[in-house]
Short mmCIF file of C-alpha atoms and ligand atoms in Angstrom, two decimals:
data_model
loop_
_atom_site.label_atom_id
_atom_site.label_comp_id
_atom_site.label_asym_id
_atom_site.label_seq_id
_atom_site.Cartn_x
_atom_site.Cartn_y
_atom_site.Cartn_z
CA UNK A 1143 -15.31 -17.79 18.35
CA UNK A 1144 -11.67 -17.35 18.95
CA UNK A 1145 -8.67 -16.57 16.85
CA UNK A 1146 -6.21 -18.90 14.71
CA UNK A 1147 -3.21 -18.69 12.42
CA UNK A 1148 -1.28 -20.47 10.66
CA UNK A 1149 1.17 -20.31 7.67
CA UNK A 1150 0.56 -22.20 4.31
CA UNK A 1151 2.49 -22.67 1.11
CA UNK A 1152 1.58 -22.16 -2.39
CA UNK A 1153 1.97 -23.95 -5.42
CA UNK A 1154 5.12 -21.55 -6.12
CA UNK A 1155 6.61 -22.02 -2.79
CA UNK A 1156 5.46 -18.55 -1.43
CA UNK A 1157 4.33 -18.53 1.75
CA UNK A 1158 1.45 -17.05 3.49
CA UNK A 1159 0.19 -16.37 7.24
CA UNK A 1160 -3.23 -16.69 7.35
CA UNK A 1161 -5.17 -15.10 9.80
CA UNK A 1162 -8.80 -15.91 11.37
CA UNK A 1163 -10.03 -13.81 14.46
CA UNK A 1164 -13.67 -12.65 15.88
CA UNK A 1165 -13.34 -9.23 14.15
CA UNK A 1166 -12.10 -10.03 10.66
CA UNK A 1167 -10.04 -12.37 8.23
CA UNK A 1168 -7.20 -11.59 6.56
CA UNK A 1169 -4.07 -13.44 4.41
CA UNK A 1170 -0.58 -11.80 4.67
CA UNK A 1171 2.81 -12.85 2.27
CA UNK A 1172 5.97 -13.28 3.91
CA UNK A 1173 7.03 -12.39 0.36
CA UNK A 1174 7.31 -8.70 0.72
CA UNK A 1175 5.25 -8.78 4.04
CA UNK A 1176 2.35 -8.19 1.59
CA UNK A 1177 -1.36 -8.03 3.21
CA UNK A 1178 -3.47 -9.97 -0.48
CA UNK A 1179 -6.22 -9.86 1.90
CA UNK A 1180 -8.26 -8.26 4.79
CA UNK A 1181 -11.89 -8.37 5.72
CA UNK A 1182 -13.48 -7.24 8.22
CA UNK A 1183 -16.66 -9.22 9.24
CA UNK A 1184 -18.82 -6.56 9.99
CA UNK A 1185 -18.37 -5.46 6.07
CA UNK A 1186 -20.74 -6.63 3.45
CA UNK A 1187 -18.24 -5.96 0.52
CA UNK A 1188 -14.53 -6.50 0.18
CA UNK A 1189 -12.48 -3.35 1.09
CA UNK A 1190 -9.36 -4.26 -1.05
CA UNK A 1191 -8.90 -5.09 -4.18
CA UNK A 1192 -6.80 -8.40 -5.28
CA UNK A 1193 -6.61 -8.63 -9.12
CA UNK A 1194 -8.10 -12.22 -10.37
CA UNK A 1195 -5.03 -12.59 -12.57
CA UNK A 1196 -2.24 -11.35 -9.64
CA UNK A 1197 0.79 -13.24 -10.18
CA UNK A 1198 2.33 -15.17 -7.42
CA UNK A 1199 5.46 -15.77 -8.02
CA UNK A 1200 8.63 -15.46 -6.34
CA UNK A 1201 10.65 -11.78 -6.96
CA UNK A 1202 7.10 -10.50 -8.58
CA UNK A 1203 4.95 -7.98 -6.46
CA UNK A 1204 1.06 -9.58 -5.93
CA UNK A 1205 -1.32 -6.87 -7.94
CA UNK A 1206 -3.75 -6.00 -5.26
CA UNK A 1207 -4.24 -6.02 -1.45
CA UNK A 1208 -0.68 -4.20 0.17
CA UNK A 1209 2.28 -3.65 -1.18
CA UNK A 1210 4.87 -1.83 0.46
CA UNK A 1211 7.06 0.89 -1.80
CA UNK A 1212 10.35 1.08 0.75
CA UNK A 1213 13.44 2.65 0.35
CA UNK A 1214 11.97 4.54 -2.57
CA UNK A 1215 8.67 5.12 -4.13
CA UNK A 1216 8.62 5.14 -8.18
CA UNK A 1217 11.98 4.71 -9.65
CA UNK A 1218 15.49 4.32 -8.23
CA UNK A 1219 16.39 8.14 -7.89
CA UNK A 1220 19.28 7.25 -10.29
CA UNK A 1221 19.30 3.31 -11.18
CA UNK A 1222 16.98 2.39 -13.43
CA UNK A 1223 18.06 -1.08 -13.14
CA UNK A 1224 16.99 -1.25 -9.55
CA UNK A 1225 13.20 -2.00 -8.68
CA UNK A 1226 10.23 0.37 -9.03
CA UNK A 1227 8.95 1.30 -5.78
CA UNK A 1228 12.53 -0.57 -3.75
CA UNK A 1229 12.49 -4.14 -3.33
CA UNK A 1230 11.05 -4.70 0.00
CA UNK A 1231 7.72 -5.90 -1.86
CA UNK A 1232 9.49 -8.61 -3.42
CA UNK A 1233 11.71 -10.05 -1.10
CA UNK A 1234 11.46 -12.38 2.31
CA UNK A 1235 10.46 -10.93 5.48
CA UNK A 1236 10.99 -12.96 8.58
CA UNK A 1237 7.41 -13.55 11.07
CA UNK A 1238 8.81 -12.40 14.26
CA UNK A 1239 5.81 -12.85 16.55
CA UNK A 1240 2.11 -13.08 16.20
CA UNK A 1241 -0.35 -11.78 19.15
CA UNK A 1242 -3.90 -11.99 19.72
CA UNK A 1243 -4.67 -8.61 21.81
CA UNK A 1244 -7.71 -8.18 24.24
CA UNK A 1245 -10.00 -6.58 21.61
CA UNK A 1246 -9.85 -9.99 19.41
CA UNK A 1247 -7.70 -8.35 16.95
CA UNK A 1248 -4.32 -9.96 15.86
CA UNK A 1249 -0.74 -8.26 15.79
CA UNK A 1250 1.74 -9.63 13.41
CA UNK A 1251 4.86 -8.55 12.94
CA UNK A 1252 7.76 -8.86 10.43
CA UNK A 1253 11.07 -8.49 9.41
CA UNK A 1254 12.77 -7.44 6.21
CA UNK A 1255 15.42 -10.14 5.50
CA UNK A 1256 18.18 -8.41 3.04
CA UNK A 1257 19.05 -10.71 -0.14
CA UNK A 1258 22.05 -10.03 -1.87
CA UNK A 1259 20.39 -8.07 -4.18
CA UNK A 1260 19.04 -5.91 -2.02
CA UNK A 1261 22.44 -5.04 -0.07
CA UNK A 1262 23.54 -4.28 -3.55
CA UNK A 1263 20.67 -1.54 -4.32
CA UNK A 1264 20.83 -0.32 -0.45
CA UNK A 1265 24.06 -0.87 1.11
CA UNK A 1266 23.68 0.99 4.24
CA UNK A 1267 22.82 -0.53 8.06
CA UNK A 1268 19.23 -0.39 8.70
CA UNK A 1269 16.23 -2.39 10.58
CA UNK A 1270 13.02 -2.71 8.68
CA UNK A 1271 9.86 -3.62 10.65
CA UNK A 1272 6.09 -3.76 9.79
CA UNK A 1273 3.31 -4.55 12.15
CA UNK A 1274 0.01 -5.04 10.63
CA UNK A 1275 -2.71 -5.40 13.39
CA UNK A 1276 -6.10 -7.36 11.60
CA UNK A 1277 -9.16 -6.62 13.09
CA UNK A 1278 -12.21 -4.30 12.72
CA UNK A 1279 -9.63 -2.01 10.86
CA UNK A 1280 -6.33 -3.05 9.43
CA UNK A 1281 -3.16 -0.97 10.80
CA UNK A 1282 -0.03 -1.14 9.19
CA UNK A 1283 3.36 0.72 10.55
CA UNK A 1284 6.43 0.76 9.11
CA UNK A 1285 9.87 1.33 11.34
CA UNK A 1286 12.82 2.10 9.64
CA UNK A 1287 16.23 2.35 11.96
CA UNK A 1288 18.82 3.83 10.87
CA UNK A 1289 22.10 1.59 12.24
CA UNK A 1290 24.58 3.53 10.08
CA UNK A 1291 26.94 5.68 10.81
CA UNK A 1292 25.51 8.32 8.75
CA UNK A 1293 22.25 9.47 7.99
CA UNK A 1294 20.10 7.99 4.78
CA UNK A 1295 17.08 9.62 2.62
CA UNK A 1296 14.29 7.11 1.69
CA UNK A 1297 11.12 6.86 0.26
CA UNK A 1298 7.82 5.09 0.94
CA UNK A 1299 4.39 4.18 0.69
CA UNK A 1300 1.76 1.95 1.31
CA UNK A 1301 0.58 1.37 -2.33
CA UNK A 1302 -3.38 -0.20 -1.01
CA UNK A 1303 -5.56 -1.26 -3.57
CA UNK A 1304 -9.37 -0.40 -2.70
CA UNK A 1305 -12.36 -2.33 -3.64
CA UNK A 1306 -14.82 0.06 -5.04
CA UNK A 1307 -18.61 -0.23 -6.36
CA UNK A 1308 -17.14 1.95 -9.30
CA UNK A 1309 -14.62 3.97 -10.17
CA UNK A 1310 -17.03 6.41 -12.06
CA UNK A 1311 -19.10 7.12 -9.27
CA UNK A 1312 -16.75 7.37 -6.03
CA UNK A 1313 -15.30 10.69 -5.01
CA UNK A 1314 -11.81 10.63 -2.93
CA UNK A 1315 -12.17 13.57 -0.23
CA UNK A 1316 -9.49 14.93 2.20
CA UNK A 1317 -6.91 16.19 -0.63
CA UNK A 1318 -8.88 19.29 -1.44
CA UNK A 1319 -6.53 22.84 -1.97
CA UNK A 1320 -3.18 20.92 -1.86
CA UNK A 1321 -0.81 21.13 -4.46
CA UNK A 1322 -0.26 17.69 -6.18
CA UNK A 1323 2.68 16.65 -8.75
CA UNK A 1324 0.50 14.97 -11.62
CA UNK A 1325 2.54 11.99 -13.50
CA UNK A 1326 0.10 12.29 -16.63
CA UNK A 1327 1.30 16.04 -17.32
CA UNK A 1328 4.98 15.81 -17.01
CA UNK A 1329 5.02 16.08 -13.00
CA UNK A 1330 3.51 19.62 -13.39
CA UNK A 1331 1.77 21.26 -10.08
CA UNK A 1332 -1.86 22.37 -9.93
CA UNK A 1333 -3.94 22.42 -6.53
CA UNK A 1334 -6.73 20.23 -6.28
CA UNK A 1335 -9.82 22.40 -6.02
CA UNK A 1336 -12.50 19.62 -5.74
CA UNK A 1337 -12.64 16.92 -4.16
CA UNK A 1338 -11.22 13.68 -6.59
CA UNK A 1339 -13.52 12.19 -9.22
CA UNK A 1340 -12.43 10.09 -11.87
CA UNK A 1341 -13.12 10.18 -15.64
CA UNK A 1342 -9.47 9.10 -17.23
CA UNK A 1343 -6.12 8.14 -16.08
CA UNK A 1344 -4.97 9.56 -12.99
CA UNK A 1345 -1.44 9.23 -10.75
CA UNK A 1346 -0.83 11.84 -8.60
CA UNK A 1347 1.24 13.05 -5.44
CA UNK A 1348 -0.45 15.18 -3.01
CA UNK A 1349 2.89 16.71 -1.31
CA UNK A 1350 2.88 18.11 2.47
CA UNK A 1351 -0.74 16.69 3.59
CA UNK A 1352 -0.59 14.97 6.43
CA UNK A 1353 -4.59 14.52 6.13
CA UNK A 1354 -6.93 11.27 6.46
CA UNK A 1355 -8.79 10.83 3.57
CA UNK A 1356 -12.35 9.47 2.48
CA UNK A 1357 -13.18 7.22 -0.71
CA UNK A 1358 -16.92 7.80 -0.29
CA UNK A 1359 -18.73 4.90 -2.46
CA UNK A 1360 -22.84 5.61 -2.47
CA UNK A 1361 -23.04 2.51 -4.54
CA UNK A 1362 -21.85 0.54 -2.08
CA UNK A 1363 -23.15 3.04 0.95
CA UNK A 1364 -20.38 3.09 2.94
CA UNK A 1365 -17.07 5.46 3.08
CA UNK A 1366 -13.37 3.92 3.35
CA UNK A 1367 -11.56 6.23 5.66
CA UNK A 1368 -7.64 5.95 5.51
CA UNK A 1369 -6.04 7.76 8.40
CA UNK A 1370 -2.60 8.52 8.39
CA UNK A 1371 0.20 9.02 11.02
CA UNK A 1372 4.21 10.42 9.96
CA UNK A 1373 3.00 10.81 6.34
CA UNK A 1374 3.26 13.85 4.24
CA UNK A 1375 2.10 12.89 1.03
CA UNK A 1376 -0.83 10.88 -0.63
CA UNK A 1377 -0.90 9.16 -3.38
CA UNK A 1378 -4.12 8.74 -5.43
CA UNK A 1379 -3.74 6.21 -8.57
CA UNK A 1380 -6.19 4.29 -11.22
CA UNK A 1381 -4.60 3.32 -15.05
CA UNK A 1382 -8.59 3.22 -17.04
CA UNK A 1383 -8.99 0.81 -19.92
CA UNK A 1384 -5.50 1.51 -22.03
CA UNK A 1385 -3.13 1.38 -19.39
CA UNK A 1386 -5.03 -1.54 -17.20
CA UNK A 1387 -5.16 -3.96 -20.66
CA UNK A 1388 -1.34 -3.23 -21.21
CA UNK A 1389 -0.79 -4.94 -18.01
CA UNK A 1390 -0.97 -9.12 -17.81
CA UNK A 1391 -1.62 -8.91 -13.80
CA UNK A 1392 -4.69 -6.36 -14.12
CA UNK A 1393 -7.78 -8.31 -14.28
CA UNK A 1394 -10.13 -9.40 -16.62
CA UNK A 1395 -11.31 -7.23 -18.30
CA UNK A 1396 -13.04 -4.09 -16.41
CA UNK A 1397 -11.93 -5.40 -12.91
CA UNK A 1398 -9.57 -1.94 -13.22
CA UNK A 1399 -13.15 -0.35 -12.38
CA UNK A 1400 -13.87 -1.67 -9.19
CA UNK A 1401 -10.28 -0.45 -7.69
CA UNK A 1402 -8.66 2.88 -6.57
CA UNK A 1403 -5.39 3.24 -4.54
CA UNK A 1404 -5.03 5.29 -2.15
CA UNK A 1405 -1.14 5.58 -0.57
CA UNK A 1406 0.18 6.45 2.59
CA UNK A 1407 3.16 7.76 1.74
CA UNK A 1408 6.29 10.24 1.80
CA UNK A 1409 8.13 11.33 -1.57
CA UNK A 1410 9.45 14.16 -3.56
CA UNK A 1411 10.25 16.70 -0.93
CA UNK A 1412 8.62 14.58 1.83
CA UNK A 1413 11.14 11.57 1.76
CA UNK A 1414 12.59 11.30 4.71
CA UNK A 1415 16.15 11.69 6.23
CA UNK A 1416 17.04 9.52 9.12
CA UNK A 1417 19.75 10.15 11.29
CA UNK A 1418 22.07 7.10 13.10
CA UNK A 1419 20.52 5.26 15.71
CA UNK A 1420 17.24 7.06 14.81
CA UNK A 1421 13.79 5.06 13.71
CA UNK A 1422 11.17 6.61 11.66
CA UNK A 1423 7.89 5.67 11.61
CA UNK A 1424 4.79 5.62 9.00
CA UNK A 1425 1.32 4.33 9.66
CA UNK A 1426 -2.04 3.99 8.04
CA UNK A 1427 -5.04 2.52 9.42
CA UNK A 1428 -7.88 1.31 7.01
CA UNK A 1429 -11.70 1.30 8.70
CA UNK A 1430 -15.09 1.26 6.66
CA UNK A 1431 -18.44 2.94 8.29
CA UNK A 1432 -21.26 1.72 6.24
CA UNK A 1433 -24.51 3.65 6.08
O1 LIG B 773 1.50 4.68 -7.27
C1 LIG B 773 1.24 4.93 -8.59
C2 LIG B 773 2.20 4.15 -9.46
O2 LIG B 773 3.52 4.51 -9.17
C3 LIG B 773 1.82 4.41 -10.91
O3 LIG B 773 2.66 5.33 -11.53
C4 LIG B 773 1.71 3.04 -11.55
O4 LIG B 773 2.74 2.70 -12.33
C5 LIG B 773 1.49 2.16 -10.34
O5 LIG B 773 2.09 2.76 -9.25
C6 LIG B 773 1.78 0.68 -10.42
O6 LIG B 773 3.13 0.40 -10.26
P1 LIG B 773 3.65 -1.09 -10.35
O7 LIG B 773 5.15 -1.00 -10.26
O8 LIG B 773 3.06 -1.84 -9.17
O9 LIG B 773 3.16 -1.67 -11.65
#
Protein backbone atom coordinates (compact mmCIF):
# COMPACT_ATOMS: atom_id res chain seq x y z
CA UNK A 1 0.00 0.00 0.00
CA UNK A 2 1.53 3.31 -0.72
CA UNK A 3 1.37 6.73 0.78
CA UNK A 4 -1.15 9.79 0.23
CA UNK A 5 -1.84 13.30 1.46
CA UNK A 6 -3.85 15.72 1.11
CA UNK A 7 -5.16 18.89 2.89
CA UNK A 8 -8.88 19.33 4.00
CA UNK A 9 -10.91 22.10 5.57
CA UNK A 10 -13.07 22.17 8.52
CA UNK A 11 -16.27 23.47 9.30
CA UNK A 12 -14.31 26.57 10.94
CA UNK A 13 -12.10 27.10 8.05
CA UNK A 14 -8.98 25.46 9.72
CA UNK A 15 -7.11 23.49 7.71
CA UNK A 16 -5.55 20.18 8.03
CA UNK A 17 -2.86 17.90 6.11
CA UNK A 18 -3.79 14.60 6.38
CA UNK A 19 -1.47 11.98 6.12
CA UNK A 20 -1.83 8.10 5.07
CA UNK A 21 1.45 5.97 4.60
CA UNK A 22 2.39 2.03 5.03
CA UNK A 23 3.75 2.66 8.57
CA UNK A 24 1.15 4.86 10.23
CA UNK A 25 -1.67 7.62 9.93
CA UNK A 26 -1.58 10.78 11.16
CA UNK A 27 -3.61 14.46 10.84
CA UNK A 28 -1.49 17.66 11.22
CA UNK A 29 -3.06 21.62 11.58
CA UNK A 30 -1.56 24.23 9.61
CA UNK A 31 -3.05 26.19 12.53
CA UNK A 32 -0.11 26.19 14.81
CA UNK A 33 1.57 23.29 12.80
CA UNK A 34 -0.30 21.17 15.39
CA UNK A 35 0.06 17.14 15.00
CA UNK A 36 -4.25 16.23 16.57
CA UNK A 37 -3.22 12.93 15.45
CA UNK A 38 -0.62 10.10 14.90
CA UNK A 39 -0.89 6.36 14.79
CA UNK A 40 1.20 4.09 14.10
CA UNK A 41 -0.25 0.85 12.55
CA UNK A 42 1.66 -1.56 14.25
CA UNK A 43 -0.06 -0.09 17.67
CA UNK A 44 -3.16 -1.58 19.06
CA UNK A 45 -4.07 1.60 21.15
CA UNK A 46 -3.84 5.28 20.39
CA UNK A 47 -0.52 6.85 21.62
CA UNK A 48 -1.88 10.48 21.94
CA UNK A 49 -4.46 11.82 23.45
CA UNK A 50 -7.07 14.29 21.55
CA UNK A 51 -9.74 15.55 24.03
CA UNK A 52 -13.47 14.64 22.64
CA UNK A 53 -14.49 18.21 23.39
CA UNK A 54 -11.03 20.01 21.75
CA UNK A 55 -12.06 23.17 20.30
CA UNK A 56 -11.26 23.96 16.77
CA UNK A 57 -11.37 27.16 16.24
CA UNK A 58 -9.32 29.72 14.76
CA UNK A 59 -6.66 31.66 17.43
CA UNK A 60 -7.62 28.65 20.04
CA UNK A 61 -4.90 25.88 20.70
CA UNK A 62 -6.57 22.08 19.86
CA UNK A 63 -6.51 20.23 23.54
CA UNK A 64 -4.66 17.11 22.71
CA UNK A 65 -2.26 15.58 20.13
CA UNK A 66 0.92 18.47 19.68
CA UNK A 67 1.09 21.65 20.51
CA UNK A 68 4.06 23.60 20.20
CA UNK A 69 4.99 26.21 23.32
CA UNK A 70 7.57 28.64 21.12
CA UNK A 71 9.11 31.66 21.98
CA UNK A 72 8.19 30.97 25.58
CA UNK A 73 6.83 28.21 27.62
CA UNK A 74 4.15 29.28 30.45
CA UNK A 75 3.62 32.94 30.62
CA UNK A 76 5.08 35.93 28.77
CA UNK A 77 8.23 36.52 31.05
CA UNK A 78 6.66 40.00 31.62
CA UNK A 79 3.26 40.45 29.47
CA UNK A 80 0.59 38.88 30.78
CA UNK A 81 -1.45 40.00 27.97
CA UNK A 82 0.57 37.99 25.54
CA UNK A 83 -0.25 34.15 25.04
CA UNK A 84 0.54 31.28 27.43
CA UNK A 85 3.07 29.10 26.04
CA UNK A 86 3.89 32.07 22.73
CA UNK A 87 1.62 32.07 19.95
CA UNK A 88 3.11 29.79 17.48
CA UNK A 89 0.26 27.17 18.49
CA UNK A 90 -2.31 29.42 17.38
CA UNK A 91 -1.29 30.97 14.40
CA UNK A 92 -0.74 29.89 10.43
CA UNK A 93 2.16 27.99 9.42
CA UNK A 94 2.90 27.73 5.76
CA UNK A 95 3.32 23.63 4.22
CA UNK A 96 6.58 24.03 2.57
CA UNK A 97 7.09 20.54 1.17
CA UNK A 98 5.86 17.09 1.87
CA UNK A 99 8.19 13.86 1.14
CA UNK A 100 7.62 10.30 1.19
CA UNK A 101 11.24 8.83 2.24
CA UNK A 102 12.47 5.22 1.36
CA UNK A 103 11.35 3.68 4.69
CA UNK A 104 7.49 4.59 3.81
CA UNK A 105 7.51 7.27 6.30
CA UNK A 106 6.41 10.88 5.37
CA UNK A 107 8.38 14.26 6.01
CA UNK A 108 6.39 17.36 6.28
CA UNK A 109 7.55 20.43 6.84
CA UNK A 110 6.32 23.93 7.88
CA UNK A 111 6.65 27.37 8.29
CA UNK A 112 5.66 29.84 10.96
CA UNK A 113 3.86 32.71 9.13
CA UNK A 114 4.09 35.96 11.58
CA UNK A 115 0.54 37.78 12.03
CA UNK A 116 0.55 41.11 13.21
CA UNK A 117 0.04 40.07 16.46
CA UNK A 118 2.70 38.07 16.70
CA UNK A 119 5.39 40.76 15.38
CA UNK A 120 3.87 42.74 18.15
CA UNK A 121 4.66 40.08 21.09
CA UNK A 122 8.14 39.10 19.22
CA UNK A 123 9.52 41.79 17.21
CA UNK A 124 12.84 40.47 16.40
CA UNK A 125 14.09 38.66 12.83
CA UNK A 126 13.80 35.03 13.09
CA UNK A 127 12.95 31.72 10.88
CA UNK A 128 10.73 29.18 12.52
CA UNK A 129 10.68 25.64 11.04
CA UNK A 130 9.15 22.27 12.18
CA UNK A 131 9.53 18.99 10.45
CA UNK A 132 7.43 16.26 11.71
CA UNK A 133 8.39 12.90 9.99
CA UNK A 134 5.03 10.24 10.44
CA UNK A 135 5.86 6.85 10.44
CA UNK A 136 6.58 3.92 12.82
CA UNK A 137 7.56 6.81 15.29
CA UNK A 138 6.62 10.42 15.00
CA UNK A 139 9.72 12.98 14.98
CA UNK A 140 9.24 16.44 15.45
CA UNK A 141 12.23 19.23 15.24
CA UNK A 142 12.01 22.58 15.75
CA UNK A 143 14.66 25.24 14.02
CA UNK A 144 14.76 28.50 15.25
CA UNK A 145 17.25 31.12 13.24
CA UNK A 146 18.16 33.84 14.60
CA UNK A 147 18.22 36.71 11.53
CA UNK A 148 18.72 39.60 13.98
CA UNK A 149 21.28 41.56 14.58
CA UNK A 150 21.47 40.65 18.09
CA UNK A 151 21.04 37.67 19.98
CA UNK A 152 17.37 36.56 21.53
CA UNK A 153 16.42 34.20 24.67
CA UNK A 154 13.38 31.89 24.03
CA UNK A 155 11.54 29.26 25.38
CA UNK A 156 9.98 25.98 24.23
CA UNK A 157 8.39 22.81 24.34
CA UNK A 158 6.62 20.20 22.79
CA UNK A 159 3.52 20.12 25.10
CA UNK A 160 2.38 16.02 23.75
CA UNK A 161 -0.57 14.68 25.16
CA UNK A 162 -0.24 10.75 25.79
CA UNK A 163 -2.91 8.23 25.60
CA UNK A 164 -2.69 6.15 28.65
CA UNK A 165 -4.63 2.89 30.00
CA UNK A 166 -4.70 5.02 33.32
CA UNK A 167 -3.26 7.59 34.92
CA UNK A 168 -3.32 5.69 38.34
CA UNK A 169 -1.43 2.89 37.24
CA UNK A 170 1.42 4.24 34.78
CA UNK A 171 4.80 5.19 36.15
CA UNK A 172 6.92 7.97 34.08
CA UNK A 173 10.73 6.74 34.32
CA UNK A 174 13.91 8.57 33.13
CA UNK A 175 13.52 11.77 35.55
CA UNK A 176 14.75 9.97 38.61
CA UNK A 177 17.46 12.21 41.07
CA UNK A 178 16.92 15.48 39.09
CA UNK A 179 15.88 18.47 40.64
CA UNK A 180 12.42 19.63 39.34
CA UNK A 181 10.63 23.22 39.90
CA UNK A 182 7.03 21.99 41.09
CA UNK A 183 4.12 24.61 39.96
CA UNK A 184 1.70 23.13 42.76
CA UNK A 185 4.19 24.30 45.66
CA UNK A 186 5.07 27.75 44.66
CA UNK A 187 7.93 26.67 42.07
CA UNK A 188 9.85 25.17 45.07
CA UNK A 189 12.82 22.50 44.21
CA UNK A 190 12.90 18.92 45.48
CA UNK A 191 14.72 15.98 43.51
CA UNK A 192 12.69 13.33 42.27
CA UNK A 193 13.71 10.20 44.12
CA UNK A 194 11.32 7.68 42.43
CA UNK A 195 10.40 7.23 39.47
CA UNK A 196 6.80 9.42 38.65
CA UNK A 197 3.47 8.00 39.82
CA UNK A 198 0.46 9.89 40.01
CA UNK A 199 -2.13 10.26 42.80
CA UNK A 200 -3.13 14.25 42.54
CA UNK A 201 -2.29 17.19 40.52
CA UNK A 202 1.03 17.37 39.17
CA UNK A 203 3.08 20.16 36.79
CA UNK A 204 6.51 20.03 37.02
CA UNK A 205 9.93 21.08 35.32
CA UNK A 206 12.68 18.69 35.41
CA UNK A 207 15.66 21.34 34.74
CA UNK A 208 19.16 20.22 33.09
CA UNK A 209 18.07 16.50 31.93
CA UNK A 210 18.76 15.93 28.74
CA UNK A 211 17.35 12.21 29.30
CA UNK A 212 14.72 10.01 27.18
CA UNK A 213 12.06 9.06 29.20
CA UNK A 214 9.57 6.00 29.59
CA UNK A 215 5.65 6.19 30.37
CA UNK A 216 5.50 2.47 31.12
CA UNK A 217 1.58 1.46 30.90
CA UNK A 218 1.15 -2.51 32.09
CA UNK A 219 -2.47 -1.99 31.40
CA UNK A 220 -1.98 -1.44 28.11
CA UNK A 221 1.53 -3.65 27.97
CA UNK A 222 3.51 -1.54 26.16
CA UNK A 223 6.04 1.49 27.16
CA UNK A 224 5.96 5.04 25.28
CA UNK A 225 9.54 6.02 24.99
CA UNK A 226 10.13 9.84 24.24
CA UNK A 227 13.70 10.49 23.23
CA UNK A 228 15.01 13.75 23.19
CA UNK A 229 17.75 15.70 21.25
CA UNK A 230 18.96 19.77 22.29
CA UNK A 231 16.55 19.59 25.28
CA UNK A 232 17.39 20.29 28.82
CA UNK A 233 14.31 20.11 30.58
CA UNK A 234 11.11 17.85 30.81
CA UNK A 235 8.04 18.63 31.54
CA UNK A 236 5.65 16.13 33.20
CA UNK A 237 1.85 17.48 33.55
CA UNK A 238 -1.83 15.95 34.45
CA UNK A 239 -4.70 18.58 36.17
CA UNK A 240 -7.00 15.32 38.15
CA UNK A 241 -10.72 15.84 38.53
CA UNK A 242 -10.83 19.75 39.90
CA UNK A 243 -8.64 21.29 37.58
CA UNK A 244 -9.69 18.99 34.34
CA UNK A 245 -13.74 19.94 35.06
CA UNK A 246 -12.73 23.72 35.32
CA UNK A 247 -11.69 23.44 31.80
CA UNK A 248 -14.58 23.41 28.77
CA UNK A 249 -11.92 21.66 26.24
CA UNK A 250 -11.01 18.68 28.76
CA UNK A 251 -13.20 15.86 28.03
CA UNK A 252 -16.07 14.30 29.29
CA UNK A 253 -15.90 13.53 32.17
CA UNK A 254 -12.80 11.20 33.34
CA UNK A 255 -11.15 11.36 29.81
CA UNK A 256 -8.37 13.55 32.05
CA UNK A 257 -7.48 9.81 33.18
CA UNK A 258 -6.47 8.29 30.16
CA UNK A 259 -3.79 11.26 29.37
CA UNK A 260 -0.30 12.35 30.65
CA UNK A 261 2.03 14.92 28.94
CA UNK A 262 5.17 14.50 28.66
CA UNK A 263 7.30 17.78 27.12
CA UNK A 264 10.32 18.13 25.31
CA UNK A 265 11.36 21.17 26.32
CA UNK A 266 13.88 24.05 27.49
CA UNK A 267 12.83 26.70 30.28
CA UNK A 268 13.83 28.38 33.42
CA UNK A 269 17.56 28.30 33.24
CA UNK A 270 17.52 26.07 30.11
CA UNK A 271 15.90 28.65 27.63
CA UNK A 272 17.99 29.23 25.15
CA UNK A 273 20.08 32.20 23.78
CA UNK A 274 20.65 32.36 20.10
CA UNK A 275 23.15 34.33 18.58
CA UNK A 276 22.71 36.19 14.80
CA UNK A 277 22.78 34.06 11.96
CA UNK A 278 22.73 31.08 14.39
CA UNK A 279 19.78 28.17 14.33
CA UNK A 280 18.94 26.15 17.28
CA UNK A 281 17.49 23.06 17.21
CA UNK A 282 15.02 20.81 19.50
CA UNK A 283 13.76 17.36 18.72
CA UNK A 284 11.68 14.61 20.17
CA UNK A 285 10.87 11.41 18.69
CA UNK A 286 7.76 9.40 19.99
CA UNK A 287 8.01 5.27 19.45
CA UNK A 288 5.87 2.58 21.41
CA UNK A 289 7.39 -1.16 22.01
CA UNK A 290 4.52 -3.24 23.05
CA UNK A 291 5.05 -6.40 25.06
O1 LIG B 1 2.81 22.22 30.69
C1 LIG B 1 2.05 22.32 31.83
C2 LIG B 1 1.13 23.52 31.73
O2 LIG B 1 1.88 24.69 31.56
C3 LIG B 1 0.27 23.55 32.98
O3 LIG B 1 0.70 24.48 33.91
C4 LIG B 1 -1.15 23.68 32.49
O4 LIG B 1 -1.68 24.91 32.61
C5 LIG B 1 -1.03 23.18 31.06
O5 LIG B 1 0.26 23.42 30.62
C6 LIG B 1 -2.07 23.54 30.03
O6 LIG B 1 -1.86 24.81 29.50
P1 LIG B 1 -2.87 25.40 28.44
O7 LIG B 1 -2.40 26.81 28.19
O8 LIG B 1 -2.75 24.54 27.19
O9 LIG B 1 -4.24 25.32 29.02
Amino acid sequence: MGSSWKINHDVNGLEFIEISNPLAEAKIGLQGAHVAWWRPKSSSEDVLWLSSNARYEKGRSIRGGVPICWPWFGDHPTDGNFCVHGFARVIPWQLIKVVDLKNGATQVSLKLKPTDEAKKQLTYNYDLELTITVGESLYLNLKTTNLSNHPFVISEGFHTYFYVSDIESIKVTGLENMVFSDKFANFNRDIQREPIKFSGPFDRVYTNTSNDCYIEDEKFNRVITIKKSNSDSTVIWTPWDKIANQMADMGKKDEWRRMVCVETANLLENSVVIYPDVSHSIATEYSVQEF
